[in-house]
PDB file of C-alpha atoms in Angstrom:
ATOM      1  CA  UNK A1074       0.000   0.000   0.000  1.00  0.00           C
ATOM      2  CA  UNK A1075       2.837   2.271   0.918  1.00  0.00           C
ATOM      3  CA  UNK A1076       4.582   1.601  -2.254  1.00  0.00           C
ATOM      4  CA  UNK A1077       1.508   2.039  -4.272  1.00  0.00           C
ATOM      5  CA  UNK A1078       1.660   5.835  -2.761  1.00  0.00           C
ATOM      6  CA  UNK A1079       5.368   6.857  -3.124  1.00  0.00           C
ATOM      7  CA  UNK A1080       5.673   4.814  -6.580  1.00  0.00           C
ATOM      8  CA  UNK A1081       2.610   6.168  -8.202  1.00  0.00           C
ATOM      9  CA  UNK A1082       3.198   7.126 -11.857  1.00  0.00           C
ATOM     10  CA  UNK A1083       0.343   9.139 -13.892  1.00  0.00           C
ATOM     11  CA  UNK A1084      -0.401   6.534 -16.831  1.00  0.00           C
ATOM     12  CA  UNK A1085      -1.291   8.146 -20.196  1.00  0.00           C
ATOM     13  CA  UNK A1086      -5.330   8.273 -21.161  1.00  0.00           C
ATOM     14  CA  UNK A1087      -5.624   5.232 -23.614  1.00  0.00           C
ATOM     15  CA  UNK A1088      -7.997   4.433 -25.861  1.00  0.00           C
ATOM     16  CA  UNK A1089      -9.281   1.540 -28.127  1.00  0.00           C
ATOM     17  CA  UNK A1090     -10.101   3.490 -31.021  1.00  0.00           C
ATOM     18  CA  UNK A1091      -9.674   7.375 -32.372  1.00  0.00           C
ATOM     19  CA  UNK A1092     -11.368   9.802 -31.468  1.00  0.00           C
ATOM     20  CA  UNK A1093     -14.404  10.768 -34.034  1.00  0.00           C
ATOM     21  CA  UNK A1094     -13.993  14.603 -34.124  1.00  0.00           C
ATOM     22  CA  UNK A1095     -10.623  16.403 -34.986  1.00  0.00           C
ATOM     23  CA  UNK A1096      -9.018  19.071 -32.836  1.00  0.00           C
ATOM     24  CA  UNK A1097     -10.097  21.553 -35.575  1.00  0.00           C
ATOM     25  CA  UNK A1098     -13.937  20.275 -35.833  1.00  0.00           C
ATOM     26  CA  UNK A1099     -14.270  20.436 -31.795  1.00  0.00           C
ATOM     27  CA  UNK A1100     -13.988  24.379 -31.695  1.00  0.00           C
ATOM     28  CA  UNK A1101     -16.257  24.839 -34.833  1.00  0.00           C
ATOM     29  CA  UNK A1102     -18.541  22.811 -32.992  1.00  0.00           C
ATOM     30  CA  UNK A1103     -18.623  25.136 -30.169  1.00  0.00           C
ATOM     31  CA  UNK A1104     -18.748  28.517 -32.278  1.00  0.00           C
ATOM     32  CA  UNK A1105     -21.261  27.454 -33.786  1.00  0.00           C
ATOM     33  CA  UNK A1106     -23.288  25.876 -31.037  1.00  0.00           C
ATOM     34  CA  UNK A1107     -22.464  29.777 -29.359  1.00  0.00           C
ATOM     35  CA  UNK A1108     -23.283  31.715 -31.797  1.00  0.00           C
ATOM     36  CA  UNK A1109     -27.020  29.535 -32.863  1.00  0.00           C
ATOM     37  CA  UNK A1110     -27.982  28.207 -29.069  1.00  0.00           C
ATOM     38  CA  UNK A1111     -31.269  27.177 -30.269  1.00  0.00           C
ATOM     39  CA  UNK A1112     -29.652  25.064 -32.796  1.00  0.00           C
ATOM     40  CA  UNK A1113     -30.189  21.207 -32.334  1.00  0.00           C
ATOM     41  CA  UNK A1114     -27.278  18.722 -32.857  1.00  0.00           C
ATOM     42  CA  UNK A1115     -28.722  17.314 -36.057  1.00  0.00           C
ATOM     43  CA  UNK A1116     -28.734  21.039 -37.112  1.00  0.00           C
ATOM     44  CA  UNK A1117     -24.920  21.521 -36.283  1.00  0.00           C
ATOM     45  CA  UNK A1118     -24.377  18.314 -38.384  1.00  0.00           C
ATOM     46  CA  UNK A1119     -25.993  19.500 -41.239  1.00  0.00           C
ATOM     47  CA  UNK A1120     -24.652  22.693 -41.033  1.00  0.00           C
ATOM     48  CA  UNK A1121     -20.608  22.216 -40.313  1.00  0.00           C
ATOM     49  CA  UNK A1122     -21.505  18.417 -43.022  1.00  0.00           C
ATOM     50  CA  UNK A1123     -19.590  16.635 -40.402  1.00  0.00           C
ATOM     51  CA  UNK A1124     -19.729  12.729 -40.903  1.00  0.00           C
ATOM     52  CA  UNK A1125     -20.319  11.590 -37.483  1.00  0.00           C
ATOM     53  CA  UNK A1126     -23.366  11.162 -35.489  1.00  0.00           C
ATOM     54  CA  UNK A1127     -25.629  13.308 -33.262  1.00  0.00           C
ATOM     55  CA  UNK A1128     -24.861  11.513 -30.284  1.00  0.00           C
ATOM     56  CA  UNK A1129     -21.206  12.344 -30.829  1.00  0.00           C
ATOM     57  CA  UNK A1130     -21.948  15.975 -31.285  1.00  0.00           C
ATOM     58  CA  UNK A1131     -24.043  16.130 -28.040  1.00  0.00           C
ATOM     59  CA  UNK A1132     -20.916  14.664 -25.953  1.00  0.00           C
ATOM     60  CA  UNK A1133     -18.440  17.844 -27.247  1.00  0.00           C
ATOM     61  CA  UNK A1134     -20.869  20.439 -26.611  1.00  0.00           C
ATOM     62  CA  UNK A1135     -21.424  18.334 -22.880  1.00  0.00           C
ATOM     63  CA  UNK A1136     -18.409  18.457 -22.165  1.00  0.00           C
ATOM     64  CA  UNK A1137     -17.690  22.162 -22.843  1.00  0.00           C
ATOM     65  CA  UNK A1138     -20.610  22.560 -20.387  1.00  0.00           C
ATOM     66  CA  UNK A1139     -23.309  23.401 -22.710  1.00  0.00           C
ATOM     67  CA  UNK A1140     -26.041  21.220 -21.605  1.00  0.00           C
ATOM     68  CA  UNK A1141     -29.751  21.441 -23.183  1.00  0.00           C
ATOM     69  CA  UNK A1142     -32.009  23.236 -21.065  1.00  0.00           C
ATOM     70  CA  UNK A1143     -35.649  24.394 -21.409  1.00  0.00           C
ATOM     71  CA  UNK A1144     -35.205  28.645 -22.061  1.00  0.00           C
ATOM     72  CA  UNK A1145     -36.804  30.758 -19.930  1.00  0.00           C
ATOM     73  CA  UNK A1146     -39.866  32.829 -21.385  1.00  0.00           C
ATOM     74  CA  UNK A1147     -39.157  36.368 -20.965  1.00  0.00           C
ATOM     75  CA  UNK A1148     -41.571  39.614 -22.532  1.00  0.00           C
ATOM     76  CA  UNK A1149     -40.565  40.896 -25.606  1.00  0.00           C
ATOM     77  CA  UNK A1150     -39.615  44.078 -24.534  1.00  0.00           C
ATOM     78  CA  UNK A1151     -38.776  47.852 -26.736  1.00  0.00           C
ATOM     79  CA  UNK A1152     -36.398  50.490 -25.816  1.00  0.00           C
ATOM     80  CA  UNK A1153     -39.804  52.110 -24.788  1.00  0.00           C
ATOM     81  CA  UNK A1154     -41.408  49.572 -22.491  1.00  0.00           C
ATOM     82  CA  UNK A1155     -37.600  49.320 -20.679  1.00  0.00           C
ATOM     83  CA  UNK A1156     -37.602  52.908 -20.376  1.00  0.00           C
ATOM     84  CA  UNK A1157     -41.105  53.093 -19.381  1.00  0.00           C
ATOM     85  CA  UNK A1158     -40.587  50.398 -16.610  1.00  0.00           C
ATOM     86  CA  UNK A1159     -37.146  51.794 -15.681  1.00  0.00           C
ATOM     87  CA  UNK A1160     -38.987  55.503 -14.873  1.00  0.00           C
ATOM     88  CA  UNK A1161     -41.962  53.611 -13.463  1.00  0.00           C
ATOM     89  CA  UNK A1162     -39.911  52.227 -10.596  1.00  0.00           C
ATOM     90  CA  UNK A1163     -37.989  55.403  -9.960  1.00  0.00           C
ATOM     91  CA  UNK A1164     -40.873  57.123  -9.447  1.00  0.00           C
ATOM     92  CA  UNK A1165     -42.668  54.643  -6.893  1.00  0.00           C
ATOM     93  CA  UNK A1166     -39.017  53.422  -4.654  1.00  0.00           C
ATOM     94  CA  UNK A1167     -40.131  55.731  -1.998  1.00  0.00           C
ATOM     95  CA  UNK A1168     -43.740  54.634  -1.813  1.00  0.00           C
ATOM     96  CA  UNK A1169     -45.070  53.408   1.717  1.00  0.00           C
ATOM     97  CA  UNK A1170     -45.463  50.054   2.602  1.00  0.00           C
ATOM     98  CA  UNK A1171     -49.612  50.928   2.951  1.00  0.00           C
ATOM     99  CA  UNK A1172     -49.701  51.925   0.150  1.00  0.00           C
ATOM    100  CA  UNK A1173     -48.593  49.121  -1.505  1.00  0.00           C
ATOM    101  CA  UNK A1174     -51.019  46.884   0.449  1.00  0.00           C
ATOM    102  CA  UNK A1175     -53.780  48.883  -1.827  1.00  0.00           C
ATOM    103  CA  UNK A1176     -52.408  47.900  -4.976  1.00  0.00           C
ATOM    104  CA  UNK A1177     -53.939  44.514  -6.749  1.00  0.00           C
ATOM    105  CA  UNK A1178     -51.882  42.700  -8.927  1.00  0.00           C
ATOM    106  CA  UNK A1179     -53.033  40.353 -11.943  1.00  0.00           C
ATOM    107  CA  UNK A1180     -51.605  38.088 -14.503  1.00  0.00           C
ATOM    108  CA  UNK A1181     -52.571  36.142 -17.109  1.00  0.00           C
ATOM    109  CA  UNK A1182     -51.700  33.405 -19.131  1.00  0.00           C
ATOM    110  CA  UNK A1183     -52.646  31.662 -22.058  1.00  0.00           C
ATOM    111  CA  UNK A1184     -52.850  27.608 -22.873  1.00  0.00           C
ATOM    112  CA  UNK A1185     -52.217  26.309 -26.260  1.00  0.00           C
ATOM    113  CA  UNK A1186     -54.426  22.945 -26.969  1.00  0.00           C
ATOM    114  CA  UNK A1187     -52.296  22.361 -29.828  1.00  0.00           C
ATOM    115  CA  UNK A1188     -49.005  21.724 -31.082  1.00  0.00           C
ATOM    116  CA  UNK A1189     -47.292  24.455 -32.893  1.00  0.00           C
ATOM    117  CA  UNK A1190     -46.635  27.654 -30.901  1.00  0.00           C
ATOM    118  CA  UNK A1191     -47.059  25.566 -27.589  1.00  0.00           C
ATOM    119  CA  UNK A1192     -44.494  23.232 -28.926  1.00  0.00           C
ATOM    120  CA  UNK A1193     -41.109  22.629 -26.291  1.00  0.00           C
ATOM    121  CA  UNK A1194     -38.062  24.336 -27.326  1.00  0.00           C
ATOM    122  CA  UNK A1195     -34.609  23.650 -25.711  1.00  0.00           C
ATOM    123  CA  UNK A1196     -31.347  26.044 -26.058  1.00  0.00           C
ATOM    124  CA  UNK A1197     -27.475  24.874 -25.302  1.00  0.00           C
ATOM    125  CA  UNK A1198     -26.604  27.373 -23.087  1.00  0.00           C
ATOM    126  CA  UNK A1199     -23.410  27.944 -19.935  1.00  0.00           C
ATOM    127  CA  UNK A1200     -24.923  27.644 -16.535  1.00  0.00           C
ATOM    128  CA  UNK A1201     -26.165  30.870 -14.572  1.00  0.00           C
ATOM    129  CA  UNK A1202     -26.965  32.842 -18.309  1.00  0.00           C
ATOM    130  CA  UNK A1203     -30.929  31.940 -18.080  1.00  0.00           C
ATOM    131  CA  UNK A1204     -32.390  35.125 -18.504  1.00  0.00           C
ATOM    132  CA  UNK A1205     -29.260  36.652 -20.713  1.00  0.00           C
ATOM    133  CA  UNK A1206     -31.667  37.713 -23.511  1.00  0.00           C
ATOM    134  CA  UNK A1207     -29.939  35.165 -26.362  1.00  0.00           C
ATOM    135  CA  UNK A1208     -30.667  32.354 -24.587  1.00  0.00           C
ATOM    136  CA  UNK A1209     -33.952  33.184 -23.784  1.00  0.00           C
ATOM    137  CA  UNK A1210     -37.579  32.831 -25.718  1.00  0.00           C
ATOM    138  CA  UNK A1211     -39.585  36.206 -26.467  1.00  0.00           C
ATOM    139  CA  UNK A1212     -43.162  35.528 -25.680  1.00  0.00           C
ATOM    140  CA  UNK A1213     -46.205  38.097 -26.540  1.00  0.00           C
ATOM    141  CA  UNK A1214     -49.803  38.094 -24.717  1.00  0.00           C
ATOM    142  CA  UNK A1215     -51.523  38.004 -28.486  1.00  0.00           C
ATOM    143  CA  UNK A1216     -52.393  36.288 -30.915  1.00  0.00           C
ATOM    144  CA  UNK A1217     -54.591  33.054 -32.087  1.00  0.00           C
ATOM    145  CA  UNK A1218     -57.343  31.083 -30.452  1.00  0.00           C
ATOM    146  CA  UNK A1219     -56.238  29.907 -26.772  1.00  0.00           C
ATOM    147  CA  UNK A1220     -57.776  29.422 -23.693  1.00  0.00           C
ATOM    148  CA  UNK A1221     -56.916  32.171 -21.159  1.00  0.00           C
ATOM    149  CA  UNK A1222     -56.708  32.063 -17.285  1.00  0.00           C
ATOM    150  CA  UNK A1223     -56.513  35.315 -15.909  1.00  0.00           C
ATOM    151  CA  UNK A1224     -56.288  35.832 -12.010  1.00  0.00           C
ATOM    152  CA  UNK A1225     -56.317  38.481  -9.277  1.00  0.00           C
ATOM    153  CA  UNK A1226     -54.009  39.009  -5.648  1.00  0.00           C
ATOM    154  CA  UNK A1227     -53.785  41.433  -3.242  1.00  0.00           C
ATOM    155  CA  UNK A1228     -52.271  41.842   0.651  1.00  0.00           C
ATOM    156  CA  UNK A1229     -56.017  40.655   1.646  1.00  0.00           C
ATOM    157  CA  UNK A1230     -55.382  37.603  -0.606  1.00  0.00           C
ATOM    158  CA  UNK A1231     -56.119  35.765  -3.736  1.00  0.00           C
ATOM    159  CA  UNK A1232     -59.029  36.636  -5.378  1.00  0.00           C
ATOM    160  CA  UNK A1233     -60.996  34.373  -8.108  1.00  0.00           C
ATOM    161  CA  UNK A1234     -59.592  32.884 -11.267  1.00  0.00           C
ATOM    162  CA  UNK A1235     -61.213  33.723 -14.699  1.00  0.00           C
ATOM    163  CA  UNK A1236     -61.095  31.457 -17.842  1.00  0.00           C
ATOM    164  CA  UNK A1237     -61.566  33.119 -21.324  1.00  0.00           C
ATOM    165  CA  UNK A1238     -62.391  31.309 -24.609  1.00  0.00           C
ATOM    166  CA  UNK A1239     -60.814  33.649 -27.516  1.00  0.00           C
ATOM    167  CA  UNK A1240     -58.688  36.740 -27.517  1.00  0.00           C
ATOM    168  CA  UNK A1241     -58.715  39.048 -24.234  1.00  0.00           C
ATOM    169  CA  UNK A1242     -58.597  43.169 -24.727  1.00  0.00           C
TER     170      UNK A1242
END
């Protein structure tokens, strides 16, 4: 056991057969999994015409740390609405806690029955960038024939929830 420790030599990685990818394919891989995050693996194939599978492609980008995760869905947002929401809070940081109690809040959201715009997406992305704006989806209230919930809470509580078959003004 004691020999084991002072004689211990670092053997070389071996392997039974060659690697798939070349040390040039491996970083175009990456650029151009970075610069298209949405991109799938069978997309980066087709793209780069590399002759080796998905699977394959999926370990690089894995082991550069860009695992497959669902994007976050963030409000497609102007210069305006920013600046509006920016001057918004300014103007209400030195607002009273009562006052705030007064204030009811609402959201809504709308269910797609269907495939199509409801359909998942998934983006390669580093950890801790979820809501850096290219690796997240733009979403809009609008738009097409959905069922939406729409609900209601306050500092006295939760108030009802509403269902709506159509388009809501």
């Amino acid at each position: 056991m004691v020999y084991n420790a002072i004689n211990y030599e670092l053997k070389p990685e071996k392997r039974d057969t060659l690697r798939k990818t070349t040390n040039l394919e491996n970083p175009r891989i990456m650029r151009f999994s970075e610069n298209s995050p949405f991109a799938s693996s069978r997309e980066i194939k087709a793209e780069l015409k590399l002759e080796i599978s998905d699977v394959t492609i999926q370990r690089r980008l894995l082991k550069e740390n860009l695992n497959v995760r669902s994007p976050r869905k963030v409000p497609l947002l102007s210069q305006r609405h920013t600046k509006v929401r920016f001057e918004f809070a300014k103007s209400h940081l030195n607002w009273p806690i009562s006052k705030w109690r007064n204030i009811l809040w609402t959201d809504e959201s709308k269910m797609v029955l269907f495939c199509g715009a409801g359909s998942r997406q998934y983006v390669r992305r580093p950890p801790s960038t979820k809501y850096i704006p290219d690796y997240a989806v733009k979403t809009v209230k609008h738009g097409g024939f959905k069922i939406l919930i729409w609900a209601v809470f306050s500092y006295s509580g939760v108030g009802p929830i509403q269902m709506f078959d159509g388009i809501m003004d």
